[in-house]
Coordinates of C-alpha atoms and ligand atoms in Angstrom, one line a residue:
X1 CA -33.1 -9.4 -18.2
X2 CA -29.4 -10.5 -18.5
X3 CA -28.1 -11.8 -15.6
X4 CA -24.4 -12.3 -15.4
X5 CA -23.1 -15.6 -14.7
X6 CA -20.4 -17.1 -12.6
X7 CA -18.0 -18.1 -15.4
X8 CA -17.7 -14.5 -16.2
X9 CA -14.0 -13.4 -15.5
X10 CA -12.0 -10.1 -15.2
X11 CA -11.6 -8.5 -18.6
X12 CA -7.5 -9.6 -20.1
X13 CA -5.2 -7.8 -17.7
X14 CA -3.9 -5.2 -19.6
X15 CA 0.1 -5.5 -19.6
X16 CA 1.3 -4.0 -16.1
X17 CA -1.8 -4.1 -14.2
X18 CA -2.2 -6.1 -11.1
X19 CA -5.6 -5.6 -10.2
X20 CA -6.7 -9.4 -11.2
X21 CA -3.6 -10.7 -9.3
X22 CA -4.1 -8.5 -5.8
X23 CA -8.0 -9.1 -5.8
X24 CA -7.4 -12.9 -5.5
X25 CA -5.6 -12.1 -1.9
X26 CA -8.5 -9.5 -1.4
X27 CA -11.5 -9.8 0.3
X28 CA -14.9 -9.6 -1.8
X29 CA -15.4 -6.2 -0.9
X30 CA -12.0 -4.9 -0.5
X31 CA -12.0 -5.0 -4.5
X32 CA -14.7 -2.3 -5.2
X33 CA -12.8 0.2 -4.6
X34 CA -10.2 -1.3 -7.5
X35 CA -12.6 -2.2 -9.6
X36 CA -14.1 1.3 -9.7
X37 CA -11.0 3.0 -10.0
X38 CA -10.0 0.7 -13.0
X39 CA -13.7 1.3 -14.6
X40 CA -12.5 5.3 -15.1
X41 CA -9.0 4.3 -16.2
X42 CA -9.1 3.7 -19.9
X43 CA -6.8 0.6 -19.6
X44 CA -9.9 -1.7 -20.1
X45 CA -12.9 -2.0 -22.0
X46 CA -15.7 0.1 -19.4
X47 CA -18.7 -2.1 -20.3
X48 CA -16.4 -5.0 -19.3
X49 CA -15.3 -3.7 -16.1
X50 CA -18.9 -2.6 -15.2
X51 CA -20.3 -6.4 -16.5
X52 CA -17.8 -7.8 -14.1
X53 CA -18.4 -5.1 -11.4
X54 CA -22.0 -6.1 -11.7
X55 CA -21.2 -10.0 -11.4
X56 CA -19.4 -9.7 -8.2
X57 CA -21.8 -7.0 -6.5
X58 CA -24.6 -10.0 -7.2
X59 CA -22.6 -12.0 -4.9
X60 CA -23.2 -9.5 -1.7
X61 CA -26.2 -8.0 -0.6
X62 CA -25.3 -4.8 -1.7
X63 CA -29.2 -4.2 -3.2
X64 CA -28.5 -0.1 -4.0
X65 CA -25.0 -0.6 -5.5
X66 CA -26.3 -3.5 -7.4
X67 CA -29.3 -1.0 -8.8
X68 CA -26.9 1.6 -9.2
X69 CA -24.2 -0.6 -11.2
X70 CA -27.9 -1.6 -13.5
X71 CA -28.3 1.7 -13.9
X72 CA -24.4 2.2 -15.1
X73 CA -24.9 -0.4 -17.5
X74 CA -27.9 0.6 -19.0
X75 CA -30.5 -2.2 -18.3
X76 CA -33.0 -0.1 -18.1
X77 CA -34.9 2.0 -15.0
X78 CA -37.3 -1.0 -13.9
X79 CA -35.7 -3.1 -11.2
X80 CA -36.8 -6.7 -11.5
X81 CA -39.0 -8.0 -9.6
X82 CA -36.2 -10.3 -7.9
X83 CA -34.4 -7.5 -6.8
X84 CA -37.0 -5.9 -5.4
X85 CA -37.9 -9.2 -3.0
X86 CA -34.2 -9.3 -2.2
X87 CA -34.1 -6.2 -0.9
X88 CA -37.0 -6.8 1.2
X89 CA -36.0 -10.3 2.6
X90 CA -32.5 -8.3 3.4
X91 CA -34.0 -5.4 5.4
X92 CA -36.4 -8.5 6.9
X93 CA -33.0 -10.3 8.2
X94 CA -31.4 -7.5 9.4
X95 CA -34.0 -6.8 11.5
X96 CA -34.2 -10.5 12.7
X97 CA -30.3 -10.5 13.9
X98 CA -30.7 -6.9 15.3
X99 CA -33.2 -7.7 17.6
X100 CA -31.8 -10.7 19.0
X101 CA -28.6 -8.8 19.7
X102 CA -30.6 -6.1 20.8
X103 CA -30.8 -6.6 24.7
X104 CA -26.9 -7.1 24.6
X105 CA -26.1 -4.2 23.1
X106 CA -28.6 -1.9 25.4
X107 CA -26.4 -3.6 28.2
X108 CA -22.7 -2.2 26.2
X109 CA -24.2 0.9 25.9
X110 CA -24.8 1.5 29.7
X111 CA -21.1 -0.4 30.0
X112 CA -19.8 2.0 27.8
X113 CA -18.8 5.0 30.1
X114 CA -17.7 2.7 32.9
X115 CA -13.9 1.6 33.0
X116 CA -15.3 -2.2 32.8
X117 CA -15.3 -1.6 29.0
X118 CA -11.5 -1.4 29.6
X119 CA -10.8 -5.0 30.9
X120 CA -12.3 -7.1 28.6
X121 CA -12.9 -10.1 31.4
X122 CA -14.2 -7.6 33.9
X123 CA -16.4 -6.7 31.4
X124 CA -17.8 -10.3 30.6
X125 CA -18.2 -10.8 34.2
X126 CA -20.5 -8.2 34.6
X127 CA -22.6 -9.2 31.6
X128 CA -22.9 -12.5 32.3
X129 CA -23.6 -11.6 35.9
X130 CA -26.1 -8.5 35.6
X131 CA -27.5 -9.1 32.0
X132 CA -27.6 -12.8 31.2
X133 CA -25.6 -12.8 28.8
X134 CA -24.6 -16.1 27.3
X135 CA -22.4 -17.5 24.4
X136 CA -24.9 -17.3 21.9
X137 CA -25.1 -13.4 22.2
X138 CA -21.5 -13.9 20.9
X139 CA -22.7 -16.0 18.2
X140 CA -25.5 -13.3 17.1
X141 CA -23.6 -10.2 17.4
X142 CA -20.7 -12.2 15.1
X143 CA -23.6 -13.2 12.8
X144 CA -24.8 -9.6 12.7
X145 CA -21.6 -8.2 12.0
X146 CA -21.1 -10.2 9.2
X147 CA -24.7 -9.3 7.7
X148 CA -24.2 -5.6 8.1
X149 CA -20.4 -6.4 6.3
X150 CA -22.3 -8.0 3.5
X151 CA -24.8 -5.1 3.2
X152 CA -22.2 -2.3 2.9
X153 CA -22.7 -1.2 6.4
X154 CA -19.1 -1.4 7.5
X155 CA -19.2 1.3 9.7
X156 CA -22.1 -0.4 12.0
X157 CA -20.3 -3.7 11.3
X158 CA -16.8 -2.4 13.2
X159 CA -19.3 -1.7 16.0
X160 CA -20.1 -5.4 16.4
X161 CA -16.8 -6.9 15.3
X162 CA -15.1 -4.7 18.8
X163 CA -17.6 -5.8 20.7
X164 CA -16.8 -9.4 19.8
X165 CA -13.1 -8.8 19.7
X166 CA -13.8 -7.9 23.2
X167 CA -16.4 -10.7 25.1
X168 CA -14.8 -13.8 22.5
X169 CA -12.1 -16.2 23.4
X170 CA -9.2 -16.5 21.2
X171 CA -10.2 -19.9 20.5
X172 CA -13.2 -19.3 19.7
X173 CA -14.0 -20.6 15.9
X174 CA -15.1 -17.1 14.5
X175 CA -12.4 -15.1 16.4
X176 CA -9.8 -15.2 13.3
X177 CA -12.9 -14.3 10.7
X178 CA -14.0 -11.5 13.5
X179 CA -9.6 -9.9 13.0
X180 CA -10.4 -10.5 9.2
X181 CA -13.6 -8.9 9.3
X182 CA -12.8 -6.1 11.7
X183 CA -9.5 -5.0 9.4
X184 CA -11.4 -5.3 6.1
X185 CA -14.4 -3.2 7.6
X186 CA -12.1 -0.4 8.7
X187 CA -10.1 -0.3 5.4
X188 CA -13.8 0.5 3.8
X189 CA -14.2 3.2 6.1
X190 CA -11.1 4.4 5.7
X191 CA -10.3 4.8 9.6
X192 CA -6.4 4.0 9.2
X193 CA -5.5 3.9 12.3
X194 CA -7.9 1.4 13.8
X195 CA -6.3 -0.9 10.8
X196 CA -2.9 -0.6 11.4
X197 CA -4.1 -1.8 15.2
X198 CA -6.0 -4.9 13.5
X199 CA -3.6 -5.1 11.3
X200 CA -1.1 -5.9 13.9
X201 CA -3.2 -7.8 16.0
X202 CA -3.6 -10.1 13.5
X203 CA -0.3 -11.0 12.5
X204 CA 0.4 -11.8 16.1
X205 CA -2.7 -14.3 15.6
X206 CA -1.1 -15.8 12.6
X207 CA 2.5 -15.3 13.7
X208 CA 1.6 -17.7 17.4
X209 CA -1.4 -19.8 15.8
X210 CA -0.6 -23.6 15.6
X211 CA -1.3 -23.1 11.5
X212 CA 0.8 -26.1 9.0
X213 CA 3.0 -24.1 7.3
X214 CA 0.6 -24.0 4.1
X215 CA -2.1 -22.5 5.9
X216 CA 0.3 -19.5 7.8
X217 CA 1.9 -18.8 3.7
X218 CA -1.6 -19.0 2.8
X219 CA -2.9 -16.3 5.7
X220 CA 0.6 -14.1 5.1
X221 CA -0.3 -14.0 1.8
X222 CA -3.5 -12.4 2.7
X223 CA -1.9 -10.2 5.2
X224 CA 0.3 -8.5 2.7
X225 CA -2.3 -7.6 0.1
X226 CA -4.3 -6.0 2.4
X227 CA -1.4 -4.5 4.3
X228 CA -0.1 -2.4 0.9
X229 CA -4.0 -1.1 1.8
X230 CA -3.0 0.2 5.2
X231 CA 0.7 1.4 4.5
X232 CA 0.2 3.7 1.8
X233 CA -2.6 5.4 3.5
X234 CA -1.4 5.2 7.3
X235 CA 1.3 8.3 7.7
X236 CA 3.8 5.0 9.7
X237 CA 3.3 2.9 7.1
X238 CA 5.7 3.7 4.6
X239 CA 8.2 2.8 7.4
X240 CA 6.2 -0.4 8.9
X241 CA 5.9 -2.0 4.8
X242 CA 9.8 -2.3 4.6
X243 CA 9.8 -3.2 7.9
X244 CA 7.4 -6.1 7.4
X245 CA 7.9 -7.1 3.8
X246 CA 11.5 -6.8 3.8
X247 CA 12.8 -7.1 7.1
X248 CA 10.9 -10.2 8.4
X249 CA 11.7 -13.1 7.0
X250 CA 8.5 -14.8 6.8
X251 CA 6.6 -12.2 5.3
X252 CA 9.8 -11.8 2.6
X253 CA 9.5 -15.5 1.8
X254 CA 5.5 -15.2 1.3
X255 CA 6.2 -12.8 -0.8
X256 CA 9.2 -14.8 -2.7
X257 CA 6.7 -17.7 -2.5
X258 CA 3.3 -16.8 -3.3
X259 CA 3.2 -12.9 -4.6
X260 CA 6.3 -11.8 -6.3
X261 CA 4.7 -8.8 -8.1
X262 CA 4.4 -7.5 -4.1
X263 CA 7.5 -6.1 -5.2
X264 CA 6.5 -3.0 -6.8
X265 CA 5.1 -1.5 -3.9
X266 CA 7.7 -2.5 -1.3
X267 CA 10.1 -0.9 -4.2
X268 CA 7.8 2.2 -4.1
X269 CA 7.7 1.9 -0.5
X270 CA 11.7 1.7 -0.5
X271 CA 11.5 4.7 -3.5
X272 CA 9.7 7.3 -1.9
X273 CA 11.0 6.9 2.0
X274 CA 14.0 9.1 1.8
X275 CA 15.1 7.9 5.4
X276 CA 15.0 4.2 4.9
X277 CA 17.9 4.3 2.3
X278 CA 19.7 1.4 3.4
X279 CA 16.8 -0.8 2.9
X280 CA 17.9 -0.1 -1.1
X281 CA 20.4 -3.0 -0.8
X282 CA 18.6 -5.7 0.4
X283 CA 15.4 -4.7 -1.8
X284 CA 17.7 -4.9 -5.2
X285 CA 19.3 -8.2 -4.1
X286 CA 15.3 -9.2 -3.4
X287 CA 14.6 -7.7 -6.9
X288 CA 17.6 -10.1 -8.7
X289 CA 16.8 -12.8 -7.3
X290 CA 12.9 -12.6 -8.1
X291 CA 13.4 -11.0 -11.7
X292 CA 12.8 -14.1 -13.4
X293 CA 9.6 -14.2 -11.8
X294 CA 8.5 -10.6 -11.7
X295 CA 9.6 -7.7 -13.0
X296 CA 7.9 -4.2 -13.7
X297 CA 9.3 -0.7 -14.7
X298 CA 9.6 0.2 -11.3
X299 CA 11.5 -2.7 -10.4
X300 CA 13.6 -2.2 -13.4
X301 CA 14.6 1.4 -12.6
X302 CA 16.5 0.5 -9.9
X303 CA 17.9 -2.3 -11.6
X304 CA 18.9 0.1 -14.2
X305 CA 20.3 2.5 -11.8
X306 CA 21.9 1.0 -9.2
X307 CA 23.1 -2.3 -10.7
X308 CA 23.8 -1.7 -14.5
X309 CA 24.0 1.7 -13.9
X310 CA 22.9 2.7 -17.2
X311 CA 21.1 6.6 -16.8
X312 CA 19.5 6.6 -20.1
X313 CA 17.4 3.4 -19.7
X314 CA 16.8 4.3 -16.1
X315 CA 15.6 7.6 -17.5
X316 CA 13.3 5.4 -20.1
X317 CA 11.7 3.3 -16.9
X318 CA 11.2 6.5 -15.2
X319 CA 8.9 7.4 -17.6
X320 CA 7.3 4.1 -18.1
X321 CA 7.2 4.5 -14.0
X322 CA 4.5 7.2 -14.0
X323 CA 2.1 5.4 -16.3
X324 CA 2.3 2.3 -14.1
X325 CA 1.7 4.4 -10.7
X326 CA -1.1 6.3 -12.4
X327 CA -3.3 3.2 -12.9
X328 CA -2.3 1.6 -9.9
X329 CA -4.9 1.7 -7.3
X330 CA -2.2 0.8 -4.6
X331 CA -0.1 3.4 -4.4
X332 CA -1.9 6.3 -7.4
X333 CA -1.3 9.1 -4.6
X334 CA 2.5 8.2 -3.7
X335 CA 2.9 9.9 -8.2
X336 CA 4.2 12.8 -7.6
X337 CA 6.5 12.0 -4.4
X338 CA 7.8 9.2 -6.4
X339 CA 9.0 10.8 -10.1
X340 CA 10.8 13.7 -7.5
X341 CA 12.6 11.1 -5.4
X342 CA 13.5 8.9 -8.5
X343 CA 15.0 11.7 -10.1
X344 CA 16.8 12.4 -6.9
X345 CA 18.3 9.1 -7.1
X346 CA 19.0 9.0 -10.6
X347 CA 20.9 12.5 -9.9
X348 CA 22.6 11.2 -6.6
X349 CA 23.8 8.2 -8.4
X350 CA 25.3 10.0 -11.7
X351 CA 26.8 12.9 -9.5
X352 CA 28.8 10.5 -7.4
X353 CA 30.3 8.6 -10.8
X354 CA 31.0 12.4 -12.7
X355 CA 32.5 15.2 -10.9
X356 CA 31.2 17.9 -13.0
X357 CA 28.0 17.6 -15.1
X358 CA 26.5 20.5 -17.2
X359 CA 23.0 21.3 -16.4
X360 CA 21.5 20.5 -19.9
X361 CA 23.0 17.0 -19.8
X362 CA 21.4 16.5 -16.3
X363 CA 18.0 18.2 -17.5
X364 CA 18.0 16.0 -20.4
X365 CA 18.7 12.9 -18.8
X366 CA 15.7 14.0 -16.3
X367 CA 13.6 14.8 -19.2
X368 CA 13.1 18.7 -17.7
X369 CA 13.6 21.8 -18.8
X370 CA 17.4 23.1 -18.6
X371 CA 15.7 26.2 -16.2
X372 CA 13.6 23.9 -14.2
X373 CA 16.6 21.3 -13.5
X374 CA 18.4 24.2 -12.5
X375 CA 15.8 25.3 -10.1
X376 CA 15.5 21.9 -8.8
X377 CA 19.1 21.2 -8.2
X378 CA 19.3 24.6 -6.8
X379 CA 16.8 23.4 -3.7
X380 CA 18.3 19.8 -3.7
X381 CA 21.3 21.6 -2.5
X382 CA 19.6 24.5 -0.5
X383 CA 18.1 21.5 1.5
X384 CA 21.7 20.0 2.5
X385 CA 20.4 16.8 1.0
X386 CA 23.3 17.2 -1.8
X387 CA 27.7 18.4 -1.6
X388 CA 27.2 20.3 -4.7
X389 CA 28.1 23.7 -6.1
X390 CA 26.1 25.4 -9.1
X391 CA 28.4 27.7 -11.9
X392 CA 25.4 29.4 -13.5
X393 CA 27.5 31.1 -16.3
X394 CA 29.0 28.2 -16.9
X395 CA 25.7 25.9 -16.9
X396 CA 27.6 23.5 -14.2
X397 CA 27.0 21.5 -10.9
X398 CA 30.2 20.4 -9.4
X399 CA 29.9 17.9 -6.7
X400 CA 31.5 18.2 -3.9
X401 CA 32.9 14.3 -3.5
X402 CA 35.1 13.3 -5.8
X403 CA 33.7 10.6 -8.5
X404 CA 34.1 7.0 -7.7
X405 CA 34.2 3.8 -10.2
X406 CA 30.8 2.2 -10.5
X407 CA 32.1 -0.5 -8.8
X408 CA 33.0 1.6 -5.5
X409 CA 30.0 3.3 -6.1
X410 CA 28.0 0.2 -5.5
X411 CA 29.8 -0.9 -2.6
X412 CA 29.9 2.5 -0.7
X413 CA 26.6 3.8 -2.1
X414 CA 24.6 1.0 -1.0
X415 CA 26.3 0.3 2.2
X416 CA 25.3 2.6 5.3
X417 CA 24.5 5.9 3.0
X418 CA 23.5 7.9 5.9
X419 CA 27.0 7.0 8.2
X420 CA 29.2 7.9 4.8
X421 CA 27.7 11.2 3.8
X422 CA 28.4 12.5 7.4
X423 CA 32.3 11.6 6.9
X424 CA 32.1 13.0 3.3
X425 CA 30.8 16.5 4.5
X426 CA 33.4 16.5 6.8
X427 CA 35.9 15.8 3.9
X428 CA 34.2 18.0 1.4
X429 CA 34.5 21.0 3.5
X430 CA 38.4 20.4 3.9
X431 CA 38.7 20.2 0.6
X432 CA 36.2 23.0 0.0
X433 CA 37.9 25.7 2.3
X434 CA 41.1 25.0 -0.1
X435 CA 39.3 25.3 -3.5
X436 CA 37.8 28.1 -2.5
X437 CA 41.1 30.2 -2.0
X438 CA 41.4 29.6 -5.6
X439 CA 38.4 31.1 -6.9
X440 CA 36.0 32.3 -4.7
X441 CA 34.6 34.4 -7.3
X442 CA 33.0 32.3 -10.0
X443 CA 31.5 30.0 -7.2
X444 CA 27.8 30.3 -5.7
X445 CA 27.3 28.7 -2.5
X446 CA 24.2 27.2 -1.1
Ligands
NAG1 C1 -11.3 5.2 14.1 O1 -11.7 4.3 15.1 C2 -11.5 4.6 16.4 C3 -11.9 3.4 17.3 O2 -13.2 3.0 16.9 C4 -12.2 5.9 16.8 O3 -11.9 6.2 18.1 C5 -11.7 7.0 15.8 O4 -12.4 8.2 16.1 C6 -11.9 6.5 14.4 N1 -11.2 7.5 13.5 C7 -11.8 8.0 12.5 C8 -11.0 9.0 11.7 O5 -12.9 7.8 12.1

């Protein structure tokens, strides 16, 4: 039988990949799903990644998946005898902690309807007056939660955790493992909205806890890795990341601080949320300051684009871009919103430094096809997200605003984008109504 041993470590991270970094910020659990999605990437070595799967699976009492994962790795159908007696002494222990929570939990049910449930002291009151109920009951249903947790059953566990969220006392010394547990149990069942709620909840904990300053960077640290969980899943929280991250400074120092390579997906974040524009400038000056530390293609692209302003190599990045987001667990389902907005940048940017582009140039520099660049400029400007005008014979888009230096492009570009293209539209349209007396003809208008 081999058994896997502690000193086995994550196969070499490949080049771009964060899993190993974002794991050590993640709870136990929270890196399955990683891990699996890495073990049908090709970036690593699959009997590696299924080894090390294995080796951390040991560590819960997970008995199926560590069967299963056996099975994976072909060491044969017979389970070892071990296995077999941990599964039993696991089921065995369950049923322990179940049954001393049991009488509790018969009283919660008959609770449930009431509006006592509502008022969490109410609530106590009532159970400590009508049931008996005692601190220890805390103390098992706690334990219990965290044994279900171990055993895969998160959904069962967020049952317990509420509960305890709802009789314990902040002070209490398992109330900040009961947040952890609670948002980490909820992540696994994917019910976003109940972990943007504990999510919160428990930054408000570590924001007003009486941590030394190590232990809050330590805890914020935590809170971020498992916030880029919630964010790119919860429709908000492409709005609450830049928010967080970027906007409040201690989360932006933790970040400075401890995770650097948090970057790429407050960058994505910043990338793919059309409306939050103006959070551009702060995240490149974020993005300079930290590249000594941490850069990736998607940090470069907007270096590329909006500081050296060089299309070509933005272009390059872009394309470096996809494979990055592909095997990134994080943020794998933001691909295909973030190439079309990247390319909207990369053509908002080069429009407002040229005042007439051809349309093979542009498709070149986007890496399309001439007729599909077309087609997508064509709805850029149908959707009044762009002052441009399209000569098909001629194979032009002429822009609306007149072309600035790079340096006023910077400035203005960066600065308020919203506030400035509602004065430019007004300005464009003067200007237009004057062109147009010149050659109405040749012009199509979207
Ligand atoms: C998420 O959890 C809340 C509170 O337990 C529940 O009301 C809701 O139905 C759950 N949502 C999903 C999608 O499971």
């Amino acid at each position: 039988m081999v058994t896997p041993t502690e000193t086995e470590t994550m196969p070499q991270p490949h080049k771009f990949d964060l899993t190993a970094k974002n794991c050590e910020f993640l709870d136990r659990h929270l890196t399955f799903p990683l891990l699996e999605f890495l073990c049908i990437k090709a970036i690593y070595n699959k009997q590696e990644m299924l080894e090390f799967i294995l080796d951390t699976v040991n560590k819960t009492n997970m008995i199926d998946y560590i069967m299963d994962t056996r099975k994976r790795l072909n060491l044969g159908d017979e389970m070892p005898e071990e296995l077999n007696q941990r599964k039993t002494k696991v089921l065995q222990t369950l049923k322990e902690l179940q049954s001393e929570v049991a009488p509790i939990m018969k009283a919660t049910e008959i609770l449930k309807n009431s509006e006592m449930m509502k008022d969490s002291k109410t609530f106590l009151n009532v159970l400590q007056k009508d049931y008996n109920f005692k601190s220890e009951n805390v103390e098992s249903a706690y334990k219990l939660a965290k044994y279900l947790y171990e055993c895969g059953n998160y959904q069962d566990s967020t049952s317990y955790l509420y509960f305890c969220l709802l009789v314990m006392s902040p002070n209490d010394k398992n109330y900040l493992n009961v947040l952890w547990g609670k948002l980490a149990a909820e992540i696994l069942i994917l019910n976003w909205s109940s972990a943007l709620e504990d999510l919160s909840r428990l930054r408000e904990f570590i924001d007003n806890s009486n941590f030394t300053p190590m232990q809050a960077l330590q805890q914020r640290t935590w809170l971020i890795h498992w916030g880029v969980l919630v964010f790119f899943n919860h429709p908000k929280g492409r709005d609450l990341i830049i928010e967080m991250f970027l906007n409040k400074p201690l989360y932006l120092n933790a970040i400075q601080t401890m995770c650097p390579h948090i970057l790429r997906y407050l960058a994505t974040a910043v990338i793919i949320n059309r409306q939050k524009r103006n959070a551009l400038k702060d995240l490149i000056k974020v993005i300079q300051q930290e590249s000594y530390n941490y850069r990736d293609p998607i940090t470069e692209f907007l270096e590329c684009l909006y500081v050296n302003f060089n299309f070509e190599q933005a272009r390059m990045k872009l394309h470096e871009c996809q494979t990055v987001i592909l095997n990134d667990f994080f943020i794998v389902s933001c691909l295909d919103e973030f190439v079309e907005n990247a390319r909207l940048m990369i053509f908002e940017t080069f429009c407002r430094i040229h005042q007439c582009i051809t349309i093979s140039m542009f498709a070149d520099k986007l890496n399309m096809k001439p007729h599909d660049a077309e087609c997508w400029i064509v709805n850029l400007i149908r959707n009044a997200r762009l002052n441009a005008k399209i000569d098909s014979k001629l194979g032009h888009v002429v822009m609306g605003t007149p072309p600035l230096s790079p340096y006023q492009q910077l400035v203005e570009k960066i600065d308020s984008l919203s506030v400035r293209s509602e004065h430019l539209a007004g300005l464009v349209d003067r200007k237009n109504k004057q062109k147009n007396q010149e050659s109405i003809d040749s012009w199509k208008y979207y």
